Amino acid sequence: MWKDRRLLEILRINHPIIQAPMAGVTNVNSTVATGYCGVLASLGAANFKLDVLRRSIREIRDAGVSVFNVNLFTISEKTSDEGIVPSPELRNLVLGYHDELNLGGLPELENIYGPTWDQLAVLVEEKVPVISFHFGVSANLVEFAKSNGAKVLCSATTVKEAIELEAAGVDVVIAQGFEAGGHRGSFLSPDLPPTVGLFALVPQVVDSVSVPVVAAGGIMDARGVTSALQLGASGVQMGTAFLTCDEFSVSQEWRKQLRETHSEDTLITRAISGKPARAIPNRYVTELEVLDESFLPYPYQYSLSSKLRALANKQENRDFMVMWSGQGSRLGKCQSVSNLIQNLVEDCRVLLS
Ligand SMILES: Cc1cc2nc3c(=O)[nH]c(=O)nc-3n(C[C@H](O)[C@H](O)[C@H](O)COP(=O)(O)O)c2cc1C
């Protein structure tokens, strides 16, 4: 049923669907369950320590999944936390929340991601078959990633970024539209929220690069998948649609908000991590948004809320949780991942026939 088979052949999958890597949400269990369904399962591993990373890869393989993707961030080269100090306004606001919740002083500010080259060395040693990057990728990194046979993917949010990724040697470009949940993969103007919607982005990227293009952003069901294929994409990458699947690490409160929040109420904000990302706003986001100029550089802004988030997750307190979401979240269903994919493929079959 799939006419364009380039992605299927490059990634060795049955259906042109990639379950998006989602750091903090995807886990070994979700990767295994998704990997059994003939699509590309992805593990978001940007925040994994090296031993956990190696163990997770082996557990996925031991469970019988041979084709899967592990995703890293590429902006974690900065290892010195020196000079990263919150402004008095930011500090006082967050300390106020700490007082309210008896959390004591602010946490140590740290970079929880990377180091990318060390993480990549583990992926290469373990012969991970597919490696994807967010926030751009250099030719050196691509060359190293491919050195043990992996296929390499990376997100682009503009035509210019897609052209740069192809020149760096990636096998597949993921065109990420404005609708997408989580962090923008932008890297040429990383701190400006991109404004290109998926319907405008995909055909222009397809016309500008020769590698297969995968569409990402707001795709929740077979209508979205088949439309993306019509636009010239060779496949899709879906994140938000998986957030309400049983196997993914998403709290009940977050799942509830995903089902109830209207598209226009999700927001691209730098308040959570310091980089533009689409989320469901809550008290933390709304009150911090006014301090836009004071945000710490990514990812230190994220680590500023580490104690708050840990407590909020435990108590399911929506005021201080992080609830990433794409614009299509209300189309999501609570179900197992195998149900989601079975229905998706069946509905695509009907729409394509
Ligand atoms: C909760 C969440 C976490 C995400 N984390 C990552 C990540 O770690 N790495 C990455 O490449 N993309 C990440 N993304 C972005 C996805 O790759 C993809 O672009 C996005 O999910 C597509 O939009 P959709 O959510 O509307 O399907 C994340 C998205 C969400 C919703």
mmCIF file of C-alpha atoms in Angstrom, residues 101-312:
data_model
loop_
_atom_site.group_PDB
_atom_site.id
_atom_site.type_symbol
_atom_site.label_atom_id
_atom_site.label_comp_id
_atom_site.label_asym_id
_atom_site.label_seq_id
_atom_site.Cartn_x
_atom_site.Cartn_y
_atom_site.Cartn_z
ATOM 1 C CA LEU A 101 5.971 24.036 48.675
ATOM 2 C CA ASN A 102 8.642 23.813 51.411
ATOM 3 C CA LEU A 103 11.361 22.933 48.930
ATOM 4 C CA GLY A 104 14.230 24.929 50.469
ATOM 5 C CA GLY A 105 16.872 26.638 48.287
ATOM 6 C CA LEU A 106 17.212 26.587 44.508
ATOM 7 C CA PRO A 107 18.753 23.474 42.938
ATOM 8 C CA GLU A 108 22.314 23.400 41.563
ATOM 9 C CA LEU A 109 22.162 24.522 37.958
ATOM 10 C CA GLU A 110 23.514 21.792 35.705
ATOM 11 C CA ASN A 111 23.484 20.603 32.119
ATOM 12 C CA ILE A 112 21.606 17.310 32.248
ATOM 13 C CA TYR A 113 22.183 16.518 28.550
ATOM 14 C CA GLY A 114 25.124 14.905 26.792
ATOM 15 C CA PRO A 115 28.036 14.953 26.442
ATOM 16 C CA THR A 116 26.922 14.167 22.914
ATOM 17 C CA TRP A 117 30.209 12.711 21.619
ATOM 18 C CA ASP A 118 30.468 10.313 24.578
ATOM 19 C CA GLN A 119 26.839 9.248 24.236
ATOM 20 C CA LEU A 120 27.347 8.794 20.503
ATOM 21 C CA ALA A 121 30.394 6.622 21.149
ATOM 22 C CA VAL A 122 28.130 4.250 23.120
ATOM 23 C CA LEU A 123 25.595 4.150 20.268
ATOM 24 C CA VAL A 124 28.360 3.406 17.746
ATOM 25 C CA GLU A 125 29.906 0.682 19.929
ATOM 26 C CA GLU A 126 26.510 -0.907 20.470
ATOM 27 C CA LYS A 127 25.770 -0.728 16.717
ATOM 28 C CA VAL A 128 22.480 1.139 17.170
ATOM 29 C CA PRO A 129 20.857 0.866 13.719
ATOM 30 C CA VAL A 130 19.255 4.334 13.571
ATOM 31 C CA ILE A 131 20.511 7.487 15.272
ATOM 32 C CA SER A 132 18.631 10.778 15.234
ATOM 33 C CA PHE A 133 19.656 14.235 16.381
ATOM 34 C CA HIS A 134 17.738 17.322 17.499
ATOM 35 C CA PHE A 135 19.091 20.906 17.217
ATOM 36 C CA GLY A 136 21.191 20.298 14.104
ATOM 37 C CA VAL A 137 24.208 18.109 13.423
ATOM 38 C CA SER A 138 27.711 18.650 12.022
ATOM 39 C CA ALA A 139 29.298 16.588 9.232
ATOM 40 C CA ASN A 140 31.815 15.236 11.782
ATOM 41 C CA LEU A 141 29.093 13.971 14.059
ATOM 42 C CA VAL A 142 27.218 12.387 11.133
ATOM 43 C CA GLU A 143 30.390 10.679 9.933
ATOM 44 C CA PHE A 144 31.048 9.232 13.379
ATOM 45 C CA ALA A 145 27.397 8.186 13.812
ATOM 46 C CA LYS A 146 27.553 6.292 10.507
ATOM 47 C CA SER A 147 30.890 4.645 11.239
ATOM 48 C CA ASN A 148 29.290 1.399 12.434
ATOM 49 C CA GLY A 149 26.486 1.276 9.871
ATOM 50 C CA ALA A 150 23.793 3.457 11.450
ATOM 51 C CA LYS A 151 21.356 5.526 9.414
ATOM 52 C CA VAL A 152 21.206 9.138 10.557
ATOM 53 C CA LEU A 153 18.191 11.434 10.864
ATOM 54 C CA CYS A 154 17.874 15.038 12.048
ATOM 55 C CA SER A 155 15.071 17.614 12.357
ATOM 56 C CA ALA A 156 14.832 20.816 10.310
ATOM 57 C CA THR A 157 12.304 23.609 10.783
ATOM 58 C CA THR A 158 13.104 25.566 7.602
ATOM 59 C CA VAL A 159 14.228 24.816 4.038
ATOM 60 C CA LYS A 160 17.644 26.346 4.811
ATOM 61 C CA GLU A 161 18.126 23.958 7.731
ATOM 62 C CA ALA A 162 17.079 20.978 5.600
ATOM 63 C CA ILE A 163 19.661 21.881 2.929
ATOM 64 C CA GLU A 164 22.340 22.205 5.614
ATOM 65 C CA LEU A 165 21.460 18.776 7.045
ATOM 66 C CA GLU A 166 21.666 17.133 3.649
ATOM 67 C CA ALA A 167 25.100 18.715 3.139
ATOM 68 C CA ALA A 168 26.157 17.330 6.538
ATOM 69 C CA GLY A 169 25.316 13.848 5.249
ATOM 70 C CA VAL A 170 22.086 12.814 6.976
ATOM 71 C CA ASP A 171 20.101 9.961 5.384
ATOM 72 C CA VAL A 172 16.691 11.440 6.173
ATOM 73 C CA VAL A 173 15.474 14.971 7.007
ATOM 74 C CA ILE A 174 12.622 15.358 9.473
ATOM 75 C CA ALA A 175 10.630 18.478 8.558
ATOM 76 C CA GLN A 176 9.228 19.736 11.845
ATOM 77 C CA GLY A 177 6.286 22.116 11.512
ATOM 78 C CA PHE A 178 5.094 24.872 13.818
ATOM 79 C CA GLU A 179 2.358 22.561 15.171
ATOM 80 C CA ALA A 180 4.837 20.145 16.770
ATOM 81 C CA GLY A 181 4.968 19.367 20.470
ATOM 82 C CA GLY A 182 8.135 19.701 22.533
ATOM 83 C CA HIS A 183 11.298 21.510 21.484
ATOM 84 C CA ARG A 184 11.727 23.049 18.032
ATOM 85 C CA GLY A 185 14.673 21.371 16.367
ATOM 86 C CA SER A 186 15.781 24.766 14.988
ATOM 87 C CA PHE A 187 19.505 25.409 14.809
ATOM 88 C CA LEU A 188 20.164 28.272 12.392
ATOM 89 C CA SER A 189 18.128 30.733 14.505
ATOM 90 C CA PRO A 190 17.778 28.498 17.554
ATOM 91 C CA ASP A 191 16.130 30.931 19.918
ATOM 92 C CA LEU A 192 13.522 32.332 17.560
ATOM 93 C CA PRO A 193 10.331 30.295 17.351
ATOM 94 C CA PRO A 194 9.957 29.145 13.736
ATOM 95 C CA THR A 195 6.720 30.125 12.126
ATOM 96 C CA VAL A 196 6.467 27.677 9.235
ATOM 97 C CA GLY A 197 3.474 25.358 9.335
ATOM 98 C CA LEU A 198 3.791 21.771 8.124
ATOM 99 C CA PHE A 199 1.672 22.191 4.959
ATOM 100 C CA ALA A 200 3.981 24.936 3.673
ATOM 101 C CA LEU A 201 7.189 23.343 4.953
ATOM 102 C CA VAL A 202 6.981 19.763 3.668
ATOM 103 C CA PRO A 203 6.627 20.309 -0.109
ATOM 104 C CA GLN A 204 9.291 23.013 -0.088
ATOM 105 C CA VAL A 205 11.725 20.772 1.803
ATOM 106 C CA VAL A 206 10.895 17.867 -0.525
ATOM 107 C CA ASP A 207 11.751 20.086 -3.511
ATOM 108 C CA SER A 208 15.012 21.260 -1.927
ATOM 109 C CA VAL A 209 16.731 18.040 -0.853
ATOM 110 C CA SER A 210 17.225 14.653 -2.483
ATOM 111 C CA VAL A 211 17.079 12.540 0.697
ATOM 112 C CA PRO A 212 13.676 11.296 1.938
ATOM 113 C CA VAL A 213 11.693 13.770 4.028
ATOM 114 C CA VAL A 214 9.649 12.836 7.094
ATOM 115 C CA ALA A 215 6.828 15.161 8.200
ATOM 116 C CA ALA A 216 6.402 15.972 11.907
ATOM 117 C CA GLY A 217 3.963 18.214 13.723
ATOM 118 C CA GLY A 218 0.282 17.862 14.505
ATOM 119 C CA ILE A 219 -0.081 14.446 12.810
ATOM 120 C CA MET A 220 -2.428 12.417 14.998
ATOM 121 C CA ASP A 221 -4.234 9.955 12.730
ATOM 122 C CA ALA A 222 -4.461 8.464 9.232
ATOM 123 C CA ARG A 223 -5.831 11.718 7.812
ATOM 124 C CA GLY A 224 -2.607 13.431 8.837
ATOM 125 C CA VAL A 225 -0.387 10.567 7.685
ATOM 126 C CA THR A 226 -1.916 10.314 4.220
ATOM 127 C CA SER A 227 -1.954 14.112 3.770
ATOM 128 C CA ALA A 228 1.749 14.245 4.613
ATOM 129 C CA LEU A 229 2.402 11.559 1.987
ATOM 130 C CA GLN A 230 0.401 13.602 -0.543
ATOM 131 C CA LEU A 231 2.632 16.583 0.218
ATOM 132 C CA GLY A 232 5.606 14.497 -0.853
ATOM 133 C CA ALA A 233 6.825 13.221 2.517
ATOM 134 C CA SER A 234 8.173 9.663 2.548
ATOM 135 C CA GLY A 235 6.851 9.140 6.071
ATOM 136 C CA VAL A 236 5.787 10.814 9.296
ATOM 137 C CA GLN A 237 7.160 11.265 12.791
ATOM 138 C CA MET A 238 4.472 11.440 15.477
ATOM 139 C CA GLY A 239 5.009 12.406 19.104
ATOM 140 C CA THR A 240 1.874 13.728 20.780
ATOM 141 C CA ALA A 241 -0.278 10.861 19.438
ATOM 142 C CA PHE A 242 1.839 8.474 21.537
ATOM 143 C CA LEU A 243 1.656 10.481 24.774
ATOM 144 C CA THR A 244 -1.678 8.934 25.697
ATOM 145 C CA CYS A 245 -0.525 5.376 24.950
ATOM 146 C CA ASP A 246 -0.210 3.118 27.997
ATOM 147 C CA GLU A 247 3.494 2.342 27.605
ATOM 148 C CA PHE A 248 4.778 5.933 27.739
ATOM 149 C CA SER A 249 5.862 7.756 30.915
ATOM 150 C CA VAL A 250 3.123 10.377 31.096
ATOM 151 C CA SER A 251 1.218 11.193 34.300
ATOM 152 C CA GLN A 252 -2.572 10.955 34.522
ATOM 153 C CA GLU A 253 -2.884 14.713 34.967
ATOM 154 C CA TRP A 254 -0.794 15.398 31.851
ATOM 155 C CA ARG A 255 -2.902 12.872 29.883
ATOM 156 C CA LYS A 256 -6.044 14.644 31.077
ATOM 157 C CA GLN A 257 -4.702 18.041 30.012
ATOM 158 C CA LEU A 258 -3.735 16.648 26.597
ATOM 159 C CA ARG A 259 -7.296 15.523 25.990
ATOM 160 C CA GLU A 260 -8.843 18.780 27.231
ATOM 161 C CA THR A 261 -6.535 21.504 25.894
ATOM 162 C CA HIS A 262 -7.522 23.239 22.659
ATOM 163 C CA SER A 263 -4.838 23.722 19.982
ATOM 164 C CA GLU A 264 -4.827 27.507 20.377
ATOM 165 C CA ASP A 265 -4.149 27.193 24.086
ATOM 166 C CA THR A 266 -0.855 25.347 23.655
ATOM 167 C CA LEU A 267 2.056 27.749 23.614
ATOM 168 C CA ILE A 268 5.609 27.963 22.282
ATOM 169 C CA THR A 269 7.574 29.167 25.275
ATOM 170 C CA ARG A 270 11.189 29.573 26.428
ATOM 171 C CA ALA A 271 10.098 29.733 30.057
ATOM 172 C CA ILE A 272 10.510 26.012 30.716
ATOM 173 C CA SER A 273 13.930 25.201 29.273
ATOM 174 C CA GLY A 274 15.336 28.397 27.761
ATOM 175 C CA LYS A 275 14.657 27.161 24.205
ATOM 176 C CA PRO A 276 11.366 27.499 22.317
ATOM 177 C CA ALA A 277 9.148 24.479 22.896
ATOM 178 C CA ARG A 278 5.414 23.841 22.615
ATOM 179 C CA ALA A 279 3.639 22.966 25.861
ATOM 180 C CA ILE A 280 0.350 23.262 27.681
ATOM 181 C CA PRO A 281 0.679 26.419 29.796
ATOM 182 C CA ASN A 282 0.222 26.269 33.543
ATOM 183 C CA ARG A 283 0.877 28.601 36.454
ATOM 184 C CA TYR A 284 4.684 28.209 36.199
ATOM 185 C CA VAL A 285 4.772 29.006 32.467
ATOM 186 C CA THR A 286 2.290 31.863 32.646
ATOM 187 C CA GLU A 287 3.969 33.612 35.559
ATOM 188 C CA LEU A 288 7.506 33.140 34.178
ATOM 189 C CA GLU A 289 6.623 34.232 30.623
ATOM 190 C CA VAL A 290 6.725 37.927 31.646
ATOM 191 C CA LEU A 291 10.413 37.541 32.547
ATOM 192 C CA ASP A 292 11.349 36.493 28.989
ATOM 193 C CA GLU A 293 14.533 38.576 28.901
ATOM 194 C CA SER A 294 15.817 36.932 32.100
ATOM 195 C CA PHE A 295 15.639 33.295 31.060
ATOM 196 C CA LEU A 296 18.831 31.325 31.549
ATOM 197 C CA PRO A 297 20.448 29.728 28.494
ATOM 198 C CA TYR A 298 19.264 26.247 27.575
ATOM 199 C CA PRO A 299 19.300 23.878 29.395
ATOM 200 C CA TYR A 300 20.032 25.726 32.632
ATOM 201 C CA GLN A 301 16.590 27.334 32.648
ATOM 202 C CA TYR A 302 15.234 23.762 32.722
ATOM 203 C CA SER A 303 17.388 22.720 35.648
ATOM 204 C CA LEU A 304 16.165 25.765 37.612
ATOM 205 C CA SER A 305 12.828 23.974 38.058
ATOM 206 C CA SER A 306 14.228 20.501 38.805
ATOM 207 C CA LYS A 307 13.054 20.349 42.440
ATOM 208 C CA LEU A 308 9.689 21.855 41.556
ATOM 209 C CA ARG A 309 9.150 19.369 38.742
ATOM 210 C CA ALA A 310 10.148 16.379 40.828
ATOM 211 C CA LEU A 311 7.598 17.282 43.495
ATOM 212 C CA ALA A 312 4.915 18.278 40.996
#
